[in-house]
Coordinates of C-alpha atoms (C1' of nucleotides) in Angstrom, one line a residue:
Chain A
X28 CA -26.1 -33.8 -7.7
X29 CA -27.9 -30.7 -8.7
X30 CA -26.6 -27.6 -6.9
X31 CA -30.0 -26.0 -6.3
X32 CA -31.1 -29.0 -4.3
X33 CA -31.9 -27.8 -0.8
X34 CA -32.3 -29.3 2.6
X35 CA -34.3 -28.3 5.6
X36 CA -32.1 -27.3 8.4
X37 CA -32.7 -28.7 11.8
X38 CA -34.4 -25.8 13.5
X39 CA -36.6 -25.7 16.5
X40 CA -36.5 -27.9 19.6
X41 CA -35.1 -31.3 20.1
X42 CA -37.9 -33.7 20.4
X43 CA -37.4 -37.1 22.0
X44 CA -38.4 -40.0 19.9
X45 CA -38.7 -43.6 20.9
X46 CA -36.1 -45.1 18.5
X47 CA -35.0 -48.3 20.1
X48 CA -31.3 -48.1 21.0
X49 CA -28.7 -49.7 23.0
X50 CA -29.7 -49.2 26.7
X51 CA -28.5 -45.9 28.0
X52 CA -25.4 -46.3 30.0
X53 CA -25.2 -44.0 33.0
X54 CA -21.6 -44.3 34.1
X55 CA -20.5 -42.5 37.2
X56 CA -17.1 -44.3 37.4
X57 CA -14.6 -45.1 34.8
X58 CA -13.5 -48.1 36.9
X59 CA -17.0 -49.6 36.4
X60 CA -17.5 -48.5 32.8
X61 CA -19.0 -51.3 30.8
X62 CA -17.6 -50.1 27.5
X63 CA -14.2 -49.2 28.7
X64 CA -12.6 -52.1 26.8
X65 CA -13.9 -50.7 23.5
X66 CA -12.5 -47.2 23.9
X67 CA -9.1 -45.6 24.3
X68 CA -9.7 -45.8 28.0
X69 CA -8.7 -49.4 27.9
X70 CA -5.0 -48.5 27.6
X71 CA -5.0 -47.4 31.2
X72 CA -5.1 -50.3 33.6
X73 CA -7.1 -50.4 36.8
X74 CA -4.6 -48.5 38.9
X75 CA -4.2 -45.8 36.3
X76 CA -7.8 -45.1 35.3
X77 CA -8.2 -42.4 37.9
X78 CA -6.1 -40.2 35.6
X79 CA -9.0 -40.3 33.2
X80 CA -11.7 -40.1 35.9
X81 CA -10.1 -36.9 37.0
X82 CA -10.5 -35.1 33.7
X83 CA -13.7 -36.7 32.4
X84 CA -17.1 -35.1 32.5
X85 CA -20.3 -36.8 31.5
X86 CA -22.7 -35.0 29.1
X87 CA -26.1 -35.8 27.8
X88 CA -27.7 -34.3 24.7
X89 CA -31.1 -34.8 23.0
X90 CA -31.9 -35.4 19.4
X91 CA -31.2 -32.5 17.1
X92 CA -29.0 -30.8 19.6
X93 CA -25.7 -29.8 18.2
X94 CA -22.6 -30.8 20.1
X95 CA -20.3 -28.6 18.0
X96 CA -20.2 -26.9 14.7
X97 CA -17.7 -27.0 11.8
X98 CA -15.2 -24.3 12.6
X99 CA -15.6 -24.4 16.4
X100 CA -12.5 -24.7 18.5
X101 CA -11.9 -28.4 19.1
X102 CA -11.2 -28.0 22.8
X103 CA -12.8 -31.3 23.8
X104 CA -12.8 -34.9 22.7
X105 CA -15.5 -37.4 23.4
X106 CA -16.4 -41.1 23.8
X107 CA -19.9 -42.1 23.0
X108 CA -21.5 -44.0 25.9
X109 CA -24.8 -44.5 24.2
X110 CA -26.9 -43.2 21.3
X111 CA -26.0 -42.1 17.8
X112 CA -24.4 -38.9 16.5
X113 CA -24.2 -37.7 13.0
X114 CA -21.2 -35.8 11.7
X115 CA -21.6 -33.6 8.6
X116 CA -20.4 -30.8 6.4
X117 CA -22.6 -28.2 4.7
X118 CA -22.4 -26.2 1.6
X119 CA -23.7 -22.6 1.7
X120 CA -27.0 -23.5 0.0
X121 CA -27.7 -26.2 2.5
X122 CA -26.6 -29.3 0.7
X123 CA -25.3 -31.6 3.4
X124 CA -22.9 -34.5 3.4
X125 CA -22.9 -36.7 6.5
X126 CA -19.4 -38.0 6.8
X127 CA -20.2 -40.5 9.5
X128 CA -22.5 -41.9 12.1
X129 CA -20.9 -42.7 15.4
X130 CA -22.2 -45.1 18.0
X131 CA -21.6 -46.5 21.4
X132 CA -17.9 -46.9 22.1
X133 CA -16.8 -44.6 19.3
X134 CA -14.3 -41.9 19.7
X135 CA -15.0 -38.4 18.5
X136 CA -12.4 -35.7 18.4
X137 CA -9.8 -36.3 15.7
X138 CA -9.2 -32.7 14.6
X139 CA -6.4 -31.2 12.7
X140 CA -5.8 -27.6 13.1
X141 CA -7.5 -27.0 16.5
X142 CA -10.9 -26.5 15.0
X143 CA -13.6 -29.0 14.0
X144 CA -13.8 -29.7 10.3
X145 CA -17.4 -31.0 10.6
X146 CA -20.5 -30.5 12.8
X147 CA -21.8 -33.1 15.2
X148 CA -25.5 -33.4 16.0
X149 CA -27.3 -35.9 18.1
X150 CA -29.6 -38.3 16.2
X151 CA -31.0 -39.8 19.4
X152 CA -30.6 -39.3 23.1
X153 CA -26.8 -39.4 23.4
X154 CA -24.6 -39.6 26.5
X155 CA -20.9 -39.0 26.1
X156 CA -17.7 -38.7 28.1
X157 CA -16.1 -35.4 27.5
X158 CA -12.4 -34.8 28.0
X159 CA -10.4 -31.7 27.7
X160 CA -8.1 -32.3 24.7
X161 CA -5.3 -30.5 26.4
X162 CA -5.5 -32.5 29.6
X163 CA -5.9 -35.8 27.7
X164 CA -2.9 -35.0 25.5
X165 CA -0.9 -34.2 28.6
X166 CA -1.2 -37.8 29.6
X167 CA 0.6 -38.9 26.4
X168 CA 4.0 -38.4 28.1
X169 CA 3.2 -40.7 30.9
X170 CA 1.1 -43.2 28.9
X171 CA 2.4 -43.4 25.4
X172 CA 0.0 -46.2 24.7
X173 CA -2.7 -43.6 24.7
X174 CA -1.2 -41.9 21.7
X175 CA -0.7 -45.2 19.9
X176 CA -4.3 -46.0 20.5
X177 CA -5.4 -42.7 19.1
X178 CA -3.2 -43.2 16.1
X179 CA -4.9 -46.6 15.6
X180 CA -8.3 -45.0 15.8
X181 CA -7.3 -42.4 13.2
X182 CA -6.0 -45.0 11.0
X183 CA -9.1 -47.1 11.1
X184 CA -11.2 -44.0 10.4
X185 CA -9.0 -43.3 7.4
X186 CA -9.6 -46.8 6.0
X187 CA -13.4 -46.3 6.5
X188 CA -13.2 -42.9 4.8
X189 CA -11.6 -44.5 1.8
X190 CA -14.3 -47.1 1.6
X191 CA -16.8 -44.3 1.8
X192 CA -15.1 -42.5 -1.1
X193 CA -15.4 -45.6 -3.3
X194 CA -19.1 -45.8 -2.3
X195 CA -19.8 -42.1 -3.0
X196 CA -17.8 -41.9 -6.2
X197 CA -18.4 -45.2 -7.9
X198 CA -21.3 -47.2 -6.5
X199 CA -24.9 -47.2 -7.7
X200 CA -27.9 -46.4 -5.4
X201 CA -28.5 -50.2 -4.8
X202 CA -24.9 -50.8 -4.1
X203 CA -24.8 -47.9 -1.7
X204 CA -27.8 -49.0 0.2
X205 CA -26.6 -52.6 0.4
X206 CA -23.2 -51.5 1.7
X207 CA -24.9 -49.2 4.2
X208 CA -27.2 -51.9 5.6
X209 CA -24.3 -54.4 5.9
X210 CA -22.1 -52.0 7.7
X211 CA -25.0 -51.0 10.0
X212 CA -25.5 -54.6 10.8
X213 CA -21.9 -55.1 11.6
X214 CA -21.8 -51.9 13.7
X215 CA -25.1 -52.5 15.5
X216 CA -23.9 -55.7 17.1
X217 CA -23.5 -55.0 20.8
X218 CA -20.0 -53.8 21.6
X219 CA -17.7 -56.7 21.2
X220 CA -20.4 -59.3 21.2
X221 CA -18.9 -60.8 18.1
X222 CA -21.1 -60.5 15.0
X223 CA -24.6 -59.3 14.9
X224 CA -26.9 -62.2 14.2
X225 CA -27.5 -61.2 10.6
X226 CA -31.0 -62.8 10.6
X227 CA -32.1 -60.4 13.4
X228 CA -33.8 -57.1 12.5
X229 CA -31.2 -54.3 12.4
X230 CA -32.1 -51.1 14.3
X231 CA -31.9 -48.2 11.9
X232 CA -31.8 -45.2 14.2
X233 CA -31.4 -42.5 11.6
X234 CA -34.0 -41.0 9.3
X235 CA -34.2 -41.6 5.5
X236 CA -33.0 -38.1 5.0
X237 CA -29.9 -38.8 7.1
X238 CA -29.2 -41.9 5.1
X239 CA -29.6 -40.0 1.9
X240 CA -27.1 -37.4 3.0
X241 CA -24.7 -40.1 4.1
X242 CA -24.9 -41.9 0.8
X243 CA -25.0 -38.9 -1.5
X244 CA -28.6 -39.6 -2.6
X245 CA -32.0 -38.0 -2.1
X246 CA -34.6 -39.2 0.4
X247 CA -36.8 -40.4 -2.5
X248 CA -34.1 -42.5 -4.0
X249 CA -33.2 -44.1 -0.7
X250 CA -36.9 -45.0 -0.1
X251 CA -37.4 -46.3 -3.6
X252 CA -34.2 -48.3 -3.5
X253 CA -35.1 -49.9 -0.2
X254 CA -38.5 -50.7 -1.6
X255 CA -36.9 -52.4 -4.6
X256 CA -34.5 -54.4 -2.3
X257 CA -37.6 -55.5 -0.4
X258 CA -39.5 -56.5 -3.5
X259 CA -36.5 -58.6 -4.7
X260 CA -36.5 -60.4 -1.3
X261 CA -33.1 -59.1 -0.2
X262 CA -34.4 -57.4 2.8
X263 CA -37.5 -57.2 5.0
X264 CA -38.7 -53.8 6.2
X265 CA -40.6 -54.3 9.5
X266 CA -41.0 -50.6 9.9
X267 CA -38.9 -47.6 8.8
X268 CA -36.4 -48.2 11.6
X269 CA -36.1 -52.0 11.6
X270 CA -34.8 -53.8 8.6
X271 CA -33.9 -57.5 8.4
X272 CA -31.3 -58.7 5.9
X273 CA -33.1 -61.7 4.4
X274 CA -30.3 -62.8 2.0
X275 CA -27.0 -61.7 3.4
X276 CA -24.8 -63.2 0.7
X277 CA -26.9 -61.8 -2.1
X278 CA -26.8 -58.4 -0.5
X279 CA -23.0 -58.6 -0.1
X280 CA -22.7 -59.3 -3.8
X281 CA -24.7 -56.2 -4.5
X282 CA -22.7 -54.1 -2.1
X283 CA -19.4 -55.2 -3.6
X284 CA -20.6 -54.5 -7.2
X285 CA -20.8 -58.1 -8.5
Chain B
X2 CA -22.8 -44.0 -11.6
X3 CA -23.8 -46.8 -13.8
X4 CA -22.5 -50.1 -12.6
X5 CA -21.6 -51.4 -16.0
X6 CA -19.3 -48.6 -16.7
X7 CA -15.9 -50.1 -17.2
X8 CA -12.3 -48.8 -17.2
X9 CA -9.2 -49.9 -19.0
X10 CA -6.8 -51.4 -16.5
X11 CA -3.2 -50.2 -16.7
X12 CA -1.6 -53.2 -18.5
X13 CA 1.6 -53.4 -20.4
X14 CA 4.7 -51.5 -19.8
X15 CA 5.4 -48.3 -18.0
X16 CA 6.2 -45.7 -20.6
X17 CA 8.0 -42.6 -19.5
X18 CA 6.2 -39.4 -20.5
X19 CA 7.6 -36.0 -20.3
X20 CA 5.2 -34.4 -17.9
X21 CA 6.9 -31.5 -16.2
X22 CA 7.4 -32.1 -12.5
X23 CA 9.3 -30.9 -9.6
X24 CA 13.0 -31.7 -10.3
X25 CA 13.9 -35.3 -9.3
X26 CA 15.6 -35.3 -6.0
X27 CA 18.3 -37.9 -5.7
X28 CA 19.1 -37.9 -2.1
X29 CA 21.8 -40.2 -0.8
X30 CA 21.9 -38.7 2.7
X31 CA 19.1 -37.8 5.0
X32 CA 21.3 -35.1 6.5
X33 CA 21.4 -33.3 3.2
X34 CA 17.7 -34.0 2.3
X35 CA 16.1 -30.9 0.8
X36 CA 12.6 -31.9 1.8
X37 CA 13.3 -33.2 5.2
X38 CA 11.6 -30.3 6.9
X39 CA 8.4 -31.2 5.1
X40 CA 8.3 -34.9 6.2
X41 CA 8.1 -36.7 9.5
X42 CA 11.9 -36.9 9.3
X43 CA 12.0 -33.4 10.6
X44 CA 11.2 -34.5 14.1
X45 CA 14.7 -36.0 14.3
X46 CA 17.4 -33.4 14.8
X47 CA 20.8 -33.4 13.1
X48 CA 22.4 -35.7 15.6
X49 CA 19.6 -38.2 15.5
X50 CA 18.9 -38.4 11.8
X51 CA 21.3 -41.3 11.4
X52 CA 18.6 -43.4 13.0
X53 CA 16.6 -43.0 9.9
X54 CA 19.5 -43.1 7.6
X55 CA 20.1 -46.6 8.9
X56 CA 16.7 -48.0 8.0
X57 CA 15.9 -46.0 4.8
X58 CA 16.3 -47.3 1.3
X59 CA 15.7 -45.3 -1.8
X60 CA 13.4 -46.6 -4.5
X61 CA 12.5 -45.4 -7.9
X62 CA 9.5 -46.4 -10.0
X63 CA 8.2 -45.6 -13.5
X64 CA 4.8 -44.5 -14.6
X65 CA 2.2 -47.2 -14.3
X66 CA 4.3 -49.3 -12.1
X67 CA 2.5 -50.4 -9.0
X68 CA 4.1 -49.9 -5.7
X69 CA 1.7 -52.1 -3.8
X70 CA -1.9 -53.4 -4.2
X71 CA -4.9 -53.4 -2.0
X72 CA -4.6 -56.3 0.3
X73 CA -0.8 -56.5 0.2
X74 CA 1.0 -56.6 3.6
X75 CA 1.8 -53.1 4.6
X76 CA 5.4 -53.9 5.6
X77 CA 6.8 -50.6 4.4
X78 CA 6.1 -47.0 4.6
X79 CA 7.3 -44.3 2.2
X80 CA 8.1 -40.6 1.8
X81 CA 7.7 -39.2 -1.7
X82 CA 10.9 -37.5 -2.8
X83 CA 9.6 -36.5 -6.2
X84 CA 6.8 -37.4 -8.7
X85 CA 3.2 -38.3 -8.3
X86 CA 1.5 -41.4 -7.1
X87 CA -2.2 -42.2 -7.3
X88 CA -3.9 -44.3 -4.6
X89 CA -7.1 -46.1 -5.6
X90 CA -9.6 -48.8 -4.8
X91 CA -11.3 -51.0 -7.4
X92 CA -14.7 -52.7 -7.8
X93 CA -14.7 -56.2 -9.3
X94 CA -16.0 -54.9 -12.7
X95 CA -13.1 -52.4 -12.9
X96 CA -14.8 -49.2 -11.6
X97 CA -12.1 -47.3 -9.9
X98 CA -12.0 -44.6 -7.2
X99 CA -8.8 -42.7 -6.8
X100 CA -8.8 -41.8 -3.1
X101 CA -5.8 -39.5 -3.4
X102 CA -2.8 -38.2 -5.3
X103 CA 0.4 -37.8 -3.4
X104 CA 3.2 -35.6 -4.2
X105 CA 6.7 -34.6 -3.1
X106 CA 7.0 -34.6 0.6
X107 CA 3.9 -36.6 1.3
X108 CA 3.8 -39.6 3.6
X109 CA 2.4 -42.9 2.4
X110 CA 1.8 -45.8 4.7
X111 CA -1.1 -45.1 7.1
X112 CA -2.6 -48.6 7.2
X113 CA -4.9 -50.2 9.7
X114 CA -4.8 -53.9 9.9
X115 CA -1.4 -54.6 8.6
X116 CA -2.6 -54.7 5.0
X117 CA -3.0 -51.9 2.5
X118 CA -6.6 -50.8 1.9
X119 CA -5.8 -49.3 -1.4
X120 CA -3.4 -49.7 -4.3
X121 CA -0.6 -47.3 -5.1
X122 CA 0.6 -46.7 -8.7
X123 CA 3.1 -44.2 -10.1
X124 CA 1.6 -41.5 -12.3
X125 CA 5.1 -40.3 -13.2
X126 CA 8.7 -41.1 -12.5
X127 CA 8.6 -41.4 -8.8
X128 CA 11.4 -41.6 -6.3
X129 CA 10.7 -42.6 -2.7
X130 CA 12.3 -43.3 0.6
X131 CA 11.2 -46.7 1.9
X132 CA 11.2 -47.5 5.5
X133 CA 10.4 -50.8 7.2
X134 CA 7.3 -50.1 9.2
X135 CA 8.5 -52.3 12.0
X136 CA 11.8 -50.6 12.3
X137 CA 10.3 -47.1 12.1
X138 CA 7.8 -47.9 14.8
X139 CA 10.6 -49.2 17.0
X140 CA 11.9 -45.6 17.0
X141 CA 8.7 -44.5 18.6
X142 CA 9.9 -45.3 22.1
X143 CA 13.0 -43.3 21.8
X144 CA 11.5 -40.5 19.8
X145 CA 7.8 -40.1 20.8
X146 CA 7.6 -37.0 18.6
X147 CA 7.8 -39.3 15.7
X148 CA 4.5 -40.9 16.7
X149 CA 2.9 -37.5 17.3
X150 CA 3.9 -36.5 13.9
X151 CA 2.3 -39.5 12.3
X152 CA -0.8 -38.9 14.3
X153 CA -0.8 -35.3 12.9
X154 CA -0.4 -36.6 9.4
X155 CA -3.3 -39.1 9.9
X156 CA -5.4 -36.3 11.3
X157 CA -4.8 -34.0 8.3
X158 CA -5.5 -36.8 5.9
X159 CA -8.8 -37.5 7.7
X160 CA -9.8 -33.9 7.3
X161 CA -9.0 -34.0 3.6
X162 CA -11.0 -37.2 3.3
X163 CA -14.0 -35.5 4.7
X164 CA -13.7 -32.7 2.3
X165 CA -13.5 -35.2 -0.5
X166 CA -16.6 -37.0 0.8
X167 CA -18.5 -33.7 0.6
X168 CA -17.2 -33.2 -2.9
X169 CA -18.1 -36.7 -4.1
X170 CA -21.5 -36.8 -2.5
X171 CA -22.8 -33.3 -2.9
X172 CA -20.9 -31.2 -5.5
X173 CA -21.8 -30.8 -9.1
X174 CA -19.3 -31.5 -11.9
X175 CA -18.2 -27.8 -12.1
X176 CA -17.8 -27.6 -8.4
X177 CA -15.8 -30.7 -8.4
X178 CA -13.4 -29.5 -11.1
X179 CA -13.1 -26.1 -9.5
X180 CA -12.3 -27.6 -6.1
X181 CA -9.8 -29.9 -7.7
X182 CA -7.9 -27.2 -9.6
X183 CA -7.7 -25.0 -6.6
X184 CA -6.3 -27.8 -4.4
X185 CA -3.9 -28.8 -7.1
X186 CA -2.7 -25.2 -7.3
X187 CA -2.3 -25.1 -3.5
X188 CA -0.4 -28.4 -3.5
X189 CA 1.7 -27.8 -6.6
X190 CA 3.4 -24.9 -4.9
X191 CA 7.0 -26.0 -4.3
X192 CA 7.4 -27.5 -0.9
X193 CA 7.0 -24.8 1.7
X194 CA 7.5 -22.0 -0.8
X195 CA 4.4 -20.3 0.5
X196 CA 1.5 -20.1 -1.9
X197 CA 1.7 -21.0 -5.6
X198 CA 1.4 -17.9 -7.6
X199 CA -2.1 -18.4 -8.6
X200 CA -1.6 -16.6 -11.9
X201 CA 1.0 -19.1 -13.0
X202 CA 0.0 -22.2 -15.0
X203 CA -0.6 -25.2 -12.8
X204 CA 1.1 -28.4 -13.8
X205 CA -1.6 -31.1 -14.0
X206 CA 0.5 -34.3 -14.0
X207 CA -2.4 -36.7 -14.1
X208 CA -4.6 -37.8 -17.0
X209 CA -8.2 -36.8 -17.6
X210 CA -9.1 -40.3 -16.8
X211 CA -7.3 -40.2 -13.4
X212 CA -9.0 -36.9 -12.6
X213 CA -12.4 -38.5 -13.5
X214 CA -11.8 -41.4 -11.2
X215 CA -10.7 -39.0 -8.4
X216 CA -13.8 -36.8 -8.7
X217 CA -16.3 -39.6 -9.4
X218 CA -17.0 -38.5 -12.9
X219 CA -16.3 -39.8 -16.4
X220 CA -13.5 -38.7 -18.7
X221 CA -15.9 -37.0 -21.0
X222 CA -17.6 -35.0 -18.2
X223 CA -14.2 -33.8 -17.0
X224 CA -13.2 -32.7 -20.4
X225 CA -16.5 -31.0 -21.2
X226 CA -16.6 -29.3 -17.8
X227 CA -13.0 -28.0 -18.2
X228 CA -14.0 -26.7 -21.7
X229 CA -17.0 -24.9 -20.1
X230 CA -14.8 -23.3 -17.4
X231 CA -12.5 -22.2 -20.2
X232 CA -15.3 -20.7 -22.2
X233 CA -16.6 -18.8 -19.2
X234 CA -13.1 -17.4 -18.7
X235 CA -12.4 -19.0 -15.3
X236 CA -9.4 -20.9 -16.5
X237 CA -7.0 -21.0 -19.4
X238 CA -6.0 -24.4 -20.8
X239 CA -2.5 -24.0 -22.3
X240 CA -2.4 -27.7 -23.0
X241 CA -3.9 -30.8 -21.3
X242 CA -1.4 -30.7 -18.6
X243 CA -1.1 -27.0 -17.9
X244 CA -4.0 -24.9 -16.7
X245 CA -4.0 -21.4 -15.5
X246 CA -6.6 -20.1 -13.1
X247 CA -7.7 -16.8 -14.6
X248 CA -10.2 -15.8 -12.1
X249 CA -9.3 -17.3 -8.7
X250 CA -12.0 -15.7 -6.7
X251 CA -14.8 -16.7 -9.1
X252 CA -13.4 -20.2 -9.2
X253 CA -13.4 -20.4 -5.5
X254 CA -17.0 -19.3 -5.4
X255 CA -17.9 -22.1 -7.8
X256 CA -15.8 -24.6 -5.7
X257 CA -17.6 -23.7 -2.5
X258 CA -21.0 -23.9 -4.1
X259 CA -22.0 -20.3 -4.1
Chain C
dC15 C1' 4.3 -40.5 -41.6
dG16 C1' 1.5 -43.8 -39.6
dT17 C1' 0.0 -45.9 -35.3
dG18 C1' -1.7 -45.9 -30.5
dG19 C1' -3.2 -43.5 -26.6
dC20 C1' -5.1 -39.5 -24.8
dT21 C1' -8.4 -35.7 -25.3
dT22 C1' -12.2 -33.3 -27.1
dT23 C1' -16.8 -32.8 -29.0
dG24 C1' -21.5 -34.4 -30.5
dA25 C1' -25.9 -37.1 -30.0
dA26 C1' -28.6 -40.3 -27.5
dT27 C1' -29.7 -42.5 -23.2
dT28 C1' -30.4 -43.1 -18.3
dA29 C1' -30.0 -43.2 -13.3
dC30 C1' -31.1 -40.3 -10.2
dA31 C1' -33.1 -35.7 -8.9
dT32 C1' -37.0 -32.9 -8.7
dC33 C1' -41.8 -31.9 -8.2
dA34 C1' -46.1 -33.4 -6.3
dA35 C1' -49.2 -35.8 -3.5
dA36 C1' -50.8 -39.6 -0.7
dC37 C1' -49.8 -42.3 3.3
dC38 C1' -48.2 -43.3 7.9
dT39 C1' -47.0 -42.5 12.8
dT40 C1' -46.8 -40.1 16.7
dG41 C1' -48.0 -36.6 19.7
dT42 C1' -51.6 -33.0 21.1
dG43 C1' -55.7 -31.0 22.6
dG44 C1' -60.6 -31.0 22.7
Chain D
dC6 C1' -61.0 -41.6 23.0
dC7 C1' -60.9 -39.5 18.7
dA8 C1' -59.8 -35.6 15.5
dC9 C1' -56.2 -33.5 13.6
dA10 C1' -51.7 -31.4 13.0
dA11 C1' -46.8 -32.2 12.0
dG12 C1' -43.1 -34.9 10.4
dG13 C1' -41.4 -38.5 8.2
dT14 C1' -41.9 -42.0 4.5
dT15 C1' -43.5 -43.9 0.3
dT16 C1' -45.0 -43.8 -4.4
dG17 C1' -45.9 -41.6 -9.0
dA18 C1' -44.9 -38.4 -13.0
dT19 C1' -41.6 -35.6 -15.1
dG20 C1' -37.0 -33.4 -15.8
dT21 C1' -32.0 -33.2 -16.2
dA22 C1' -27.1 -33.6 -15.1
dA23 C1' -24.1 -36.7 -16.2
dT24 C1' -23.2 -41.1 -18.5
dT25 C1' -22.8 -43.8 -22.6
dC26 C1' -21.9 -44.4 -27.3
dA27 C1' -19.6 -42.7 -31.3
dA28 C1' -16.2 -40.4 -33.8
dA29 C1' -13.0 -36.9 -34.8
dG30 C1' -8.7 -34.3 -33.3
dC31 C1' -4.2 -34.2 -31.4
dC32 C1' 0.3 -35.4 -29.9
dA33 C1' 4.3 -38.3 -29.1
dC34 C1' 7.0 -41.7 -30.7
dG35 C1' 8.9 -45.4 -33.4

DNA sequence: CGTGGCTTTGAATTACATCAAACCTTGTGG
DNA sequence: CCACAAGGTTTGATGTAATTCAAAGCCACG
């Protein structure tokens, strides 16, 4: 990575784009929430869910809008109802590392010292449930399972972070892209609907530049590497935002470094 | 990272080496434990600490001994009493990513699905407190603060993991080494004894090859880059395992990418 | 004092970055 | 409806930071 590499910031206005996504959930009531089972909310049973209902507020943001910035006070935590957010850290000269994409059902708000250690920006239309951290944590006493669940989420994220360190530190460009596509396929399966049919086109909601910043590459290398995977018959690129995995096992071998 | 790069595994016998470390704590009793305040044990007060004493077992391992491997059942969790452990993941061809070094006072055992997602190997003589995960978690009911503390630890680790992703994905070799030395200086300060006097030589207990695998570089690049930092007057290399930060502010600027 | 493992240094190579330009798509305004 | 402007994506030519290959120091230890 050359240090004088620089990136465009995301200035100007959010502009809606028609990236196909999971249908937008508009969820007035926790009790009727379709994705409740996939979030920490599931630890509260039907009679208890009003506790959450009382402190939740729904929010909606557009692509390129920033939910919070690195260093901001982490007063709130969120569940993603629909859409995609990117989490990232910046260096002073604009180099960017995306530390994660988060999707429907994901939790956002693990934060150590009361401030966010990364920024969060919408990559599509996003709707979220916002909770005051303070009020949520107050429920820990009455509902200890809530805290267990958060510990479980943190633990899973830590495991994913370690995988990503292996990817960033030791994988080649092809291996990075193969790993990325496979995890995207896994994650893009509708919440809980078992595995994504691997022969279906995968929606790729983020830009090439976002992918590059997630994998520690440049846009050009991402594009070139995808083209190569296409030429070798591992994937089919319908358009920039729809990719089919043609040979899943072969791609897995690449991803794992065989 | 070229995929055909290969690393020596750590075969053969552990061999004790005289790397200067924090003095080995031999701690028969939790109540008298010197580093208790710096571990999760501190959430149990004097009257309660016997709960831990009852389930703890002290363990000692030598350099190159492996505490557990990726994929092993994560039945136990540990606190490091003294020494240094390295945590790593491997690719099939031997490429290795060290995801963390852990030192005196650190907790080891955040694991998602019941199995370890990384291997843990001693980098020096190491003594640890071993707890049965099951028995420790049983204490959660009676001492909820225990779980809070573990959540706090997980959260801190996640923040560190994100910093490391930025380093691996977007920093140059010099920036990586500068960041590494600074975090080592911070961490090598005796437990809780405020900040390490930055003008003191930092003990560097791990090998160049370990540093390389931690920073996503090769041994040669680590060595060359350290030599360059030495030539530019940023650091003084007393010997391979003792480095002084001569110009802390300048080094910080490098580390942060200015 | 010689052997083996680590570390350092040098020369050649390469995977990926940078620079540059053409190509799409999508939205806008005449 | 079409021209065109603006971003994003792809492809090509060139450059370079870091790797690879090679070999010489340097300790520590038997």
